[in-house]
Coordinates of C-alpha atoms in Angstrom, one line a residue:
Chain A
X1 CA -133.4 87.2 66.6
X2 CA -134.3 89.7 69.0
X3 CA -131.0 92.2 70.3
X4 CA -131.0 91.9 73.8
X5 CA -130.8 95.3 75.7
X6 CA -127.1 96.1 77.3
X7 CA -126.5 94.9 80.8
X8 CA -126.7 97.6 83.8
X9 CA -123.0 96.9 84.5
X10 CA -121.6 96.9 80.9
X11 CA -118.5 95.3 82.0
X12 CA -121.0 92.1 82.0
X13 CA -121.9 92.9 78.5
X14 CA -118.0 93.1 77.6
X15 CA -117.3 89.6 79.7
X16 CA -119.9 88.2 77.0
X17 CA -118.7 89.4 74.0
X18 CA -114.7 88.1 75.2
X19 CA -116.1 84.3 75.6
X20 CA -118.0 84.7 72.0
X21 CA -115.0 85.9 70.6
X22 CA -112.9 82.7 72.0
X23 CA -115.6 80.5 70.8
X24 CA -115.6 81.8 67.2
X25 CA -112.1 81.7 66.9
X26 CA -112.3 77.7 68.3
X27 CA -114.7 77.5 65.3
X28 CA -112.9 79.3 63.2
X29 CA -109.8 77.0 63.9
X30 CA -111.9 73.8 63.5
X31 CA -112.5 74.9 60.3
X32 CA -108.9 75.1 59.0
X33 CA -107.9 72.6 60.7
X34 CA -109.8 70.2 59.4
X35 CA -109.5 71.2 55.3
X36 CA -105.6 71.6 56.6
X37 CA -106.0 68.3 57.5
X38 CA -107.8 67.0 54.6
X39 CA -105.7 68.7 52.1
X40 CA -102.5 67.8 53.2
X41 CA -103.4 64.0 53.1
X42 CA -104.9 64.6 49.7
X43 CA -101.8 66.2 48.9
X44 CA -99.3 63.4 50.6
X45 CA -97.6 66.5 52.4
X46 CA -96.6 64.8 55.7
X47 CA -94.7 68.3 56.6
X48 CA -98.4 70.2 56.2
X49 CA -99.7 67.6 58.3
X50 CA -97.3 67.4 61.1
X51 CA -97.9 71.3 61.1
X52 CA -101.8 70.1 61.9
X53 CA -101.2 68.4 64.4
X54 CA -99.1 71.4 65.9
X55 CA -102.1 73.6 65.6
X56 CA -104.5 71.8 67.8
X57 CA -102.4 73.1 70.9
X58 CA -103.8 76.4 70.2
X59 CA -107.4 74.4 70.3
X60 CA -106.5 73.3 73.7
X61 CA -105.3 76.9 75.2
X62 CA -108.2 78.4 73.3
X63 CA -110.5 75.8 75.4
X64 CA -108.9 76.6 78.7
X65 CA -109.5 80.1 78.2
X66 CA -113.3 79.8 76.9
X67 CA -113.2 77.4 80.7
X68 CA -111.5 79.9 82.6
X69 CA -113.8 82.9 81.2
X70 CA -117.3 80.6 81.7
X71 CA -116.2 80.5 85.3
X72 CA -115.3 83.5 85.6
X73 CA -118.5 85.0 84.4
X74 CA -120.5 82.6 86.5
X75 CA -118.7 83.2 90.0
X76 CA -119.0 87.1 89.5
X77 CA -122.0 87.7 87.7
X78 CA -124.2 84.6 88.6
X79 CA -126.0 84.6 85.5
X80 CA -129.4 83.9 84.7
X81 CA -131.8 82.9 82.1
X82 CA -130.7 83.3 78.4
X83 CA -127.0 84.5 79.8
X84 CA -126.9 81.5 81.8
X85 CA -127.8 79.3 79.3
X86 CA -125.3 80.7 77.0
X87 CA -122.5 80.6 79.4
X88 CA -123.2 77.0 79.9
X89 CA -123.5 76.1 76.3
X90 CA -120.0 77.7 75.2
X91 CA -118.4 76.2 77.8
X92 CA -119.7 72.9 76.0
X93 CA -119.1 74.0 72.8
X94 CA -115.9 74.9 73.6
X95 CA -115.5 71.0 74.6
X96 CA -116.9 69.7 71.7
X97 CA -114.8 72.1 69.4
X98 CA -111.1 70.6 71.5
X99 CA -112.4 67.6 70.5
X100 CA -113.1 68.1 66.9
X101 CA -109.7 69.6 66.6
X102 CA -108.7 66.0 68.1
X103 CA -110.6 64.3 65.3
X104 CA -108.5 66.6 62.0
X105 CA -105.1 66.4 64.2
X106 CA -105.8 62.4 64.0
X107 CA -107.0 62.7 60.2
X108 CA -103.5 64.7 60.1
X109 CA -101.6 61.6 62.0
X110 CA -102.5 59.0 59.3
X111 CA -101.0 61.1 56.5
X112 CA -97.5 59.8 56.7
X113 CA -98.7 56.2 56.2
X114 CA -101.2 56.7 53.2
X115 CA -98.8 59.1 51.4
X116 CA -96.3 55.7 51.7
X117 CA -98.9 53.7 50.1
X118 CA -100.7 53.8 46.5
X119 CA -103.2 56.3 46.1
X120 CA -106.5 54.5 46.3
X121 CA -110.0 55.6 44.3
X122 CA -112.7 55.7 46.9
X123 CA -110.7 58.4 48.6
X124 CA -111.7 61.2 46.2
X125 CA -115.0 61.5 48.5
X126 CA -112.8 62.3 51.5
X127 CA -112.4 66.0 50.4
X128 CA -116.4 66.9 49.3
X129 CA -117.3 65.2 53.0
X130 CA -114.6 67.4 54.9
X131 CA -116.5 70.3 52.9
X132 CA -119.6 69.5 54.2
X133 CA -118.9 69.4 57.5
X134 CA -117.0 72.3 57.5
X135 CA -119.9 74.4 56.3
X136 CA -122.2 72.5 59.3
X137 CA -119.5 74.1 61.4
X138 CA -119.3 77.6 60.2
X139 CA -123.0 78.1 60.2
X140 CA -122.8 76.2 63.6
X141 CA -120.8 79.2 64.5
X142 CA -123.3 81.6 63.0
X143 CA -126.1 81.1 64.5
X144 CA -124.4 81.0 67.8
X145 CA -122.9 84.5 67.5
X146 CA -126.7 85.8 66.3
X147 CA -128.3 83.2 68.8
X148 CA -130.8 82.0 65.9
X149 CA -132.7 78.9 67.4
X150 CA -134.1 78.9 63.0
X151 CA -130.8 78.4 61.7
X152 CA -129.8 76.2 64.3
X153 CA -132.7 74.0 63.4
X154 CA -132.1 73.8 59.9
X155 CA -128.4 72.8 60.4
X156 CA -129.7 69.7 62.6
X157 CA -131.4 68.3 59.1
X158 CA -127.2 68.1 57.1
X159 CA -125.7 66.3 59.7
X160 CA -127.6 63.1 57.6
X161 CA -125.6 64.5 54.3
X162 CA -122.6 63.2 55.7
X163 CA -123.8 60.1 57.2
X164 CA -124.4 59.0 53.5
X165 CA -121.3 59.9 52.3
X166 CA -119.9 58.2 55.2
X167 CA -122.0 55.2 54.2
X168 CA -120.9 55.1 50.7
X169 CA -117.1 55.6 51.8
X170 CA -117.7 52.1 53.9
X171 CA -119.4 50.4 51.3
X172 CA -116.6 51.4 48.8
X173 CA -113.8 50.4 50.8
X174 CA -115.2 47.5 51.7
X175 CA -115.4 46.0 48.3
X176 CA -112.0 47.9 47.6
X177 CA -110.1 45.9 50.2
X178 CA -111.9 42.6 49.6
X179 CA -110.6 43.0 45.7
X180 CA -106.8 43.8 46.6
X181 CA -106.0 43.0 50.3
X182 CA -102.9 44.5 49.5
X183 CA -104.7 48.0 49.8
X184 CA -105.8 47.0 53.3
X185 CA -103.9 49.7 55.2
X186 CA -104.4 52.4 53.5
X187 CA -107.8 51.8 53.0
X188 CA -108.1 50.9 56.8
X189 CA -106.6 54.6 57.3
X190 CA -109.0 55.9 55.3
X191 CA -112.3 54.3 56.8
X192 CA -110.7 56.2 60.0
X193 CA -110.4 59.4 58.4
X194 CA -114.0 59.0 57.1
X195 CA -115.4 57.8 60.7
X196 CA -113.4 60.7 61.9
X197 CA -115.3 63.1 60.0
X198 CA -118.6 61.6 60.3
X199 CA -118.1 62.0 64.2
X200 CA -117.0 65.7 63.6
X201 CA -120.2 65.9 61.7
X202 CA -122.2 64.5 64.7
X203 CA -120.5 66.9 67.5
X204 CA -121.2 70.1 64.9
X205 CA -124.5 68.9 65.0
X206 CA -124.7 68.7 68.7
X207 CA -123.3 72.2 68.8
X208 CA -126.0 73.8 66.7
X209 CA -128.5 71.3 69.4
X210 CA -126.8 73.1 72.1
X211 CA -127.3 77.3 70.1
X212 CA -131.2 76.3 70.0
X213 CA -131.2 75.9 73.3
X214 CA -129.5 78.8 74.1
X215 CA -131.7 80.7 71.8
X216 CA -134.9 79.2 73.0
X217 CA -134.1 77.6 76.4
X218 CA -136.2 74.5 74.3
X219 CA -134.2 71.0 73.3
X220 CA -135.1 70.2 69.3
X221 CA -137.3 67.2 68.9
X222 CA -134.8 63.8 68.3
X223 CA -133.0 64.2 65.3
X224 CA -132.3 61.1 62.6
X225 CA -129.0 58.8 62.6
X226 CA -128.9 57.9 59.4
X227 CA -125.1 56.3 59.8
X228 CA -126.2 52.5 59.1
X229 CA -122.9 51.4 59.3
X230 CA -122.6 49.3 62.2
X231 CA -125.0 47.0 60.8
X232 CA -123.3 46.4 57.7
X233 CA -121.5 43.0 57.1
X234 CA -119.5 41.5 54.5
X235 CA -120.7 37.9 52.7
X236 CA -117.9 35.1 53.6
Chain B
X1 CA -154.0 87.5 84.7
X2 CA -152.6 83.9 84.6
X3 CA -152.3 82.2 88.0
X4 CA -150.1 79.1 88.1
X5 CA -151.5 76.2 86.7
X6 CA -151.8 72.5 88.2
X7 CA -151.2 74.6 91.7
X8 CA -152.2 72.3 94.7
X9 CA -155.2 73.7 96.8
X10 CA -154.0 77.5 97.4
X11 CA -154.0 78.4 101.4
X12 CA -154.7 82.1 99.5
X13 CA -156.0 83.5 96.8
X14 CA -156.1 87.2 95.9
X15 CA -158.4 88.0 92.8
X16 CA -158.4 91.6 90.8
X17 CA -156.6 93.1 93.6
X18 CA -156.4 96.8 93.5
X19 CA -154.2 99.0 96.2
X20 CA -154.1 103.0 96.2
X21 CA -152.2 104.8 98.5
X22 CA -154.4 108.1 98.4
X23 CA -154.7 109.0 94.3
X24 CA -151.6 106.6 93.1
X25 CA -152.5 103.1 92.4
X26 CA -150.2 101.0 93.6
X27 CA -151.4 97.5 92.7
X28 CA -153.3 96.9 89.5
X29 CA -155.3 94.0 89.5
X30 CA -153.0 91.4 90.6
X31 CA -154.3 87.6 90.8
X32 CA -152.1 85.0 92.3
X33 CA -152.8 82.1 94.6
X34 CA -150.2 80.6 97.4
X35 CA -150.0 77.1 98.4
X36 CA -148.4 75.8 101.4
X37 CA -146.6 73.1 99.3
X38 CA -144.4 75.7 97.9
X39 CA -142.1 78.9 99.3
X40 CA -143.5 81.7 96.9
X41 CA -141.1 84.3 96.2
X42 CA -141.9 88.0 95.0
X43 CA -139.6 89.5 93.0
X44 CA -139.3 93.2 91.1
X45 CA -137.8 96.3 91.3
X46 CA -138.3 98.7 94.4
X47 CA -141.1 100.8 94.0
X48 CA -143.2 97.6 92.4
X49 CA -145.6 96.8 94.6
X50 CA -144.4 93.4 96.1
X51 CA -144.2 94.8 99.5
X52 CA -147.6 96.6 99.2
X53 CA -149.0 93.2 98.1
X54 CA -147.5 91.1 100.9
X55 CA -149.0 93.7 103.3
X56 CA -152.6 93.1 102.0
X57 CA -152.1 89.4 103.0
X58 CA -152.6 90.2 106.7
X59 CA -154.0 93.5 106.5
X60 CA -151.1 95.5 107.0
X61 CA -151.9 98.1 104.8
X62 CA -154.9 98.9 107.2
X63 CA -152.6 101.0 109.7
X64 CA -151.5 103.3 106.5
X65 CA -153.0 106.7 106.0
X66 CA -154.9 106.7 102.6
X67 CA -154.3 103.1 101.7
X68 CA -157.5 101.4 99.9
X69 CA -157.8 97.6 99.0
X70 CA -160.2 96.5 96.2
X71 CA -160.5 93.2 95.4
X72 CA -160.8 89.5 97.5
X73 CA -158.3 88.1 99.1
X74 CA -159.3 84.9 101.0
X75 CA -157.5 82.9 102.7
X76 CA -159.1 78.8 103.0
X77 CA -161.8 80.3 101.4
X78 CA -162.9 83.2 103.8
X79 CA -162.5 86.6 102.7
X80 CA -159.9 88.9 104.7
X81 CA -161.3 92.2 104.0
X82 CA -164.9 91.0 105.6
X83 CA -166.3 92.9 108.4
X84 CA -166.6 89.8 110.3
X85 CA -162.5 89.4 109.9
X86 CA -160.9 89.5 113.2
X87 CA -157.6 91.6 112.1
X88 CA -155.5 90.1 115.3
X89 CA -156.8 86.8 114.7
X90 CA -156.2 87.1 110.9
X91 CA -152.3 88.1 111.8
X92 CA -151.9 85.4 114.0
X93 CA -152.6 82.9 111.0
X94 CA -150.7 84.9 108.7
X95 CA -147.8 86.0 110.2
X96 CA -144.8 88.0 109.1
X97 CA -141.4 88.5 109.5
X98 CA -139.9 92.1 108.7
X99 CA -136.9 93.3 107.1
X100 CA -134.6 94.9 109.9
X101 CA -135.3 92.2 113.4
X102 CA -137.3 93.9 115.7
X103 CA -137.6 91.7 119.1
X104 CA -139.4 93.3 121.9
X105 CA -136.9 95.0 124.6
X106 CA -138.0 91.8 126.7
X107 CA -136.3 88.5 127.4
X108 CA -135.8 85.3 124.4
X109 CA -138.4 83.8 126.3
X110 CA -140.9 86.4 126.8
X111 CA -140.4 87.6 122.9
X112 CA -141.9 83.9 121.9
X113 CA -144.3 83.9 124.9
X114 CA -145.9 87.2 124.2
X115 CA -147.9 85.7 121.1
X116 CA -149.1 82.8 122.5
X117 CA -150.2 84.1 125.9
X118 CA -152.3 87.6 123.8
X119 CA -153.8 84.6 122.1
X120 CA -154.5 82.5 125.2
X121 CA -152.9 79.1 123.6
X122 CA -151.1 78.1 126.9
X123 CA -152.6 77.2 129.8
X124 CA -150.4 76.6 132.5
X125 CA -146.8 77.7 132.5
X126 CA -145.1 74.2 131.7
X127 CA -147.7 74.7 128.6
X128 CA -146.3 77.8 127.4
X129 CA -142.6 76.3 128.2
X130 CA -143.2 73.7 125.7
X131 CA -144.8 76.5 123.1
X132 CA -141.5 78.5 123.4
X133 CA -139.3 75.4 123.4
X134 CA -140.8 74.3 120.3
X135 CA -141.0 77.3 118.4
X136 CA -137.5 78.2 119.0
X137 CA -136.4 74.5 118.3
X138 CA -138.2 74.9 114.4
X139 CA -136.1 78.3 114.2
X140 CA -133.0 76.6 114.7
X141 CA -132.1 78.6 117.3
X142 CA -132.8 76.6 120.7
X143 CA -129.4 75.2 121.1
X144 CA -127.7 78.7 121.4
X145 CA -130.1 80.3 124.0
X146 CA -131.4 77.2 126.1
X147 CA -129.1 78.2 128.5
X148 CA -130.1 82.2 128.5
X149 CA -134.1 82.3 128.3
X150 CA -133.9 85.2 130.7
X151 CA -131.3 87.5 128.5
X152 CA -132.8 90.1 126.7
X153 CA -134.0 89.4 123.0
X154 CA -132.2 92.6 121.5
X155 CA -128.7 92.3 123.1
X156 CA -128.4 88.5 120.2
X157 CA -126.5 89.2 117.0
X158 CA -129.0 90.5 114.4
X159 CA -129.0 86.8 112.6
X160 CA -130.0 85.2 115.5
X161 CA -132.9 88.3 116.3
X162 CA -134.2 87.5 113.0
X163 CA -135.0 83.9 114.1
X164 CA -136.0 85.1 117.5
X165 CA -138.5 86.7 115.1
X166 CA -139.2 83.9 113.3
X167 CA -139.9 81.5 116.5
X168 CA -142.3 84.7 117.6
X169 CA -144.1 84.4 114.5
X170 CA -144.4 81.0 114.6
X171 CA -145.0 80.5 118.1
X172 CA -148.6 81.3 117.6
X173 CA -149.0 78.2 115.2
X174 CA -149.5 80.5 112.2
X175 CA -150.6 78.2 108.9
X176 CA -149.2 81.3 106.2
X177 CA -145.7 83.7 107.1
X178 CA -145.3 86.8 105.1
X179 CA -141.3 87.8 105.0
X180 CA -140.2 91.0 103.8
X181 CA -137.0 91.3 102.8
X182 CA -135.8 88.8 106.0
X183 CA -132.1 88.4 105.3
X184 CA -131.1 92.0 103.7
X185 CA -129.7 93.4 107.4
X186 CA -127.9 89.9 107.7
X187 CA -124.1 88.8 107.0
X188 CA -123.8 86.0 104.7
X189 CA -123.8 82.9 106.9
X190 CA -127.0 84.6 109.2
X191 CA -128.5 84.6 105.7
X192 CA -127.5 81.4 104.8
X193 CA -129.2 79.9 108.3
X194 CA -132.4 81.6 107.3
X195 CA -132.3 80.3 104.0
X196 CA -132.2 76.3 105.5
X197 CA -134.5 77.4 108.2
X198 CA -137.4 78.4 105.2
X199 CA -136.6 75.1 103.5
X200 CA -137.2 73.3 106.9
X201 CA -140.6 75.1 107.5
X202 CA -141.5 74.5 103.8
X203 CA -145.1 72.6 103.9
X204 CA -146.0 73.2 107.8
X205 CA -146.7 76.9 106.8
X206 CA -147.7 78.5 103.4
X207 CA -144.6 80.8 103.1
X208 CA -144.1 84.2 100.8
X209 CA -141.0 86.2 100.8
X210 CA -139.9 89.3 99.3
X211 CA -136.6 89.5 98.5
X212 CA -134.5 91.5 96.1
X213 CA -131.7 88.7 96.5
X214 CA -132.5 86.8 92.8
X215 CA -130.2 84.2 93.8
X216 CA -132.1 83.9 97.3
X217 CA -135.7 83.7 95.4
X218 CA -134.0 81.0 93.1
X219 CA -132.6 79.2 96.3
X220 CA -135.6 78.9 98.4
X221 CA -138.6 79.1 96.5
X222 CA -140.4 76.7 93.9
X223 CA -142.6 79.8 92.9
X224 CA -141.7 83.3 92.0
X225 CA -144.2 85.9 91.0
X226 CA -142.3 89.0 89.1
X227 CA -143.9 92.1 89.8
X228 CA -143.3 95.4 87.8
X229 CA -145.2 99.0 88.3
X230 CA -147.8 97.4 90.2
X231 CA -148.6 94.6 88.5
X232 CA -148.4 91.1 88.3
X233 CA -145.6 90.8 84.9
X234 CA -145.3 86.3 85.4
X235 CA -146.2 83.7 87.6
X236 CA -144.5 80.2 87.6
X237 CA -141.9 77.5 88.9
X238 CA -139.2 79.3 89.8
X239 CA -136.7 77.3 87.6
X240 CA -138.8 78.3 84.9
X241 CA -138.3 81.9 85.6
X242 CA -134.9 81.7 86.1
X243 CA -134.0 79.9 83.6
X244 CA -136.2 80.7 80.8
X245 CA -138.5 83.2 81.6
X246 CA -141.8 84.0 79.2
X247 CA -142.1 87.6 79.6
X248 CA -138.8 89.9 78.2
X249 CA -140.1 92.2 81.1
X250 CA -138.8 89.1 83.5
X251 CA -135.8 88.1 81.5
X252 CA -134.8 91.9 81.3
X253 CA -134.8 92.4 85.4
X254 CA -133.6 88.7 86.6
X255 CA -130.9 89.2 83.7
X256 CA -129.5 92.5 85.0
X257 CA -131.0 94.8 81.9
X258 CA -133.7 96.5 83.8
X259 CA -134.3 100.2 83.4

């Protein structure tokens, strides 16, 4: 990508740099949070997950400030053109990050009740997705701070990575519960987790949508859902 | 040199366009066409020719020492530079509107009338009433001096000279205004005024402004044309260029990077 010159009035160059730095850190939280998240319900640690779902009011200060910065910036240095179109896209980003950190506090939440049940098989696929999606958002993250519409497009293609493991997960639990209905809440719990992550999946994915525009001032072409899911049904 | 595409019909079109002042060359070949569907606004740095170039769109350049035009520039078709170009005629169809308000030490109504009456457009003096009641109704500025025709033009506040100026410039049913700079002696609310007064003359009159308000070229125009030492950098919609400009020249000034 192209370095931009410096601003005339540098103190718009420094107003820049402060709402990058709040958004990476936002990322940078989403990240932990959710392998926090994940490993604490791997682990059955209800005390590591109740310190989760502490955490995510640091997501929500973080996103008032990336707010209160955006508007700053916009009421005193009426931006334009790629700095307008970066302004606008953190203060999304920094949306869609609060509510990924609502999606890991929620994986967090269900801990208690599958750490009282027995551990169940199909939920070894729970961590490798959470990795997944956790890379998605770090590169996300990435090619924001080097505003790289190539990277950005590349991400837009793993988002269907997770679908399938999400699909699997479903599939597996599915014929897990209808063997032993006595499994039915924690796998239930689980199916939530997985949806939970295969929606973080989605909003990373939006993100790195909304750094090629930034970058390019262009929308990518539609991208594939590849979550079949909803049209899956069970044989009575 | 790209001209906007898929423009409606231009009003006028200046091709290869040329302007020295003495040995410095001032405009290098600059090609742009003006619609009266649109408000085109010019946009650059001071010093890069958008003034000069509004000035060749009524000939204004003529009364400068050592200023030569090359190039057409043709307005519906007819070249302005011809030697069969009437200049005063030409000025009444393109009229302009200058930077600092300049009414004539006269009354409101003798500031609108002056045009009209040079031109002979009114032929009795209920004629020339309406002329000056209509022209100072599409200014926006009828309802405050209905009542004080008679006062003199230069004792208004300087918001309400400009569109004194305006009405002037109008008043002689112009079909292009030229405006340099229009709303950089004004307060904020005589600017804002302005600024709805060019949107409701948008489409009766082919109008260009100069401004170096970006946020004023993004407000009132659909076109902006970014100029840079003396030529002609982009040409487009103005949310284009203000949102996602083509040229890093553009994206450089309208961003706050330039020089």
């Amino acid at each position: 990508m192209a370095e931009n010159a410096a601003h005339t009035v540098k103190s718009f160059d420094e107003d820049i740099a402060q709402l990058r730095a709040v958004i990476t850190r936002m990322g940078g939280l989403c990240e932990t949070q959710i392998a926090d998240a994940v490993d604490a319900l791997v682990a059955r640690n209800v005390e590591a997950a109740a310190r989760v779902v502490e955490q995510d009011k640091r997501m929500d200060a973080l996103e008032t400030e990336a707010e209160a910065l955006a508007l700053r910036i916009i009421a005193l240095r009426a931006p334009l053109a790629d700095d307008l179109r970066e302004v606008v896209a953190a203060m999304k980003i920094a949306g869609v990050m609060e509510r990924i950190g609502d999606y890991a506090k929620n994986i967090a939440k269900r801990t208690p009740v599958v750490a009282q049940s027995q551990p169940i098989g199909p939920a070894v696929i729970v961590p490798e997705m959470a990795r997944a999606v956790i890379e998605i958002i770090r590169d996300t993250l990435d090619a924001f701070v080097d505003r790289d519409a190539e990277k950005a497009l590349a991400i837009l293609q793993r988002d269907q990575q997770v679908d399938e493991y999400y699909n699997s997960l479903f599939r597996a639990l599915l014929t897990f519960m209808m063997e032993n209905p006595n499994t039915i809440t924690p796998s239930t719990h689980l199916l939530f987790v997985a949806k939970n992550l295969e929606r973080i999946g989605d909003h990373a994915t939006s993100v790195a949508e909304m750094v090629h525009f930034t970058a390019t001032g262009q929308r990518p072409a539609e991208r594939p859902k590849t979550d079949s899911t909803s049209s899956v049904y069970t044989p009575h | 040199m790209n001209t906007a595409a898929g423009s409606p019909v231009p009003k006028m079109t200046a091709r290869n366009v040329n302007v020295f002042y003495g040995q410095k060359q001032a405009i290098k070949d600059v090609s742009i066409d003006v619609s009266r569907e649109h408000v085109t606004a010019f946009i650059g740095p001071s010093g890069c020719g958008k003034s000069t170039f509004l000035r060749c769109l009524n000939r204004m350049n003529d009364t400068v020492d050592g200023a030569r035009v090359e190039g057409r520039i043709e307005l519906d078709g007819q070249d302005i530079y011809a030697s069969v170009m009437d200049v005063v005629q030409l000025r009444a169809r393109v009229g302009m509107v200058f930077q600092k308000p300049n009414p004539f030490p006269k009354s409101i109504y003798e500031n609108v009338a002056y045009g009209p009456r040079l031109h002979g457009l009114a032929r009795s003096r209920a004629d020339m009433d309406e002329i000056v009641e209509s022209a100072l109704r599409r200014a926006g500025l009828w309802d405050e001096v209905k009542d004080r025709l008679g006062e003199s033009g230069t004792a208004m506040s300087g918001g309400q000279q400009q569109r004194l100026c305006i009405a002037r410039a109008i008043a002689v049913d112009p079909e292009v205004i030229l405006m340099d700079e229009p709303c950089s002696a004004l307060d904020p609310i005589a600017t804002a005024r302005i600024e709805e007064l060019i949107d409701e003359l948008r489409g009766r009159y082919a109008i260009v402004i100069v401004t170096h308000n970006m946020q004023q070229a993004a407000r009132v125009s659909q076109k902006t044309a970014f100029f840079h030492l003396g030529t002609l950098v982009e040409y487009d919609d103005t949310s284009a260029i203000f949102t996602n400009p083509k040229a890093t020249r553009t994206k450089d000034y309208i961003t706050g990077r330039y020089g």
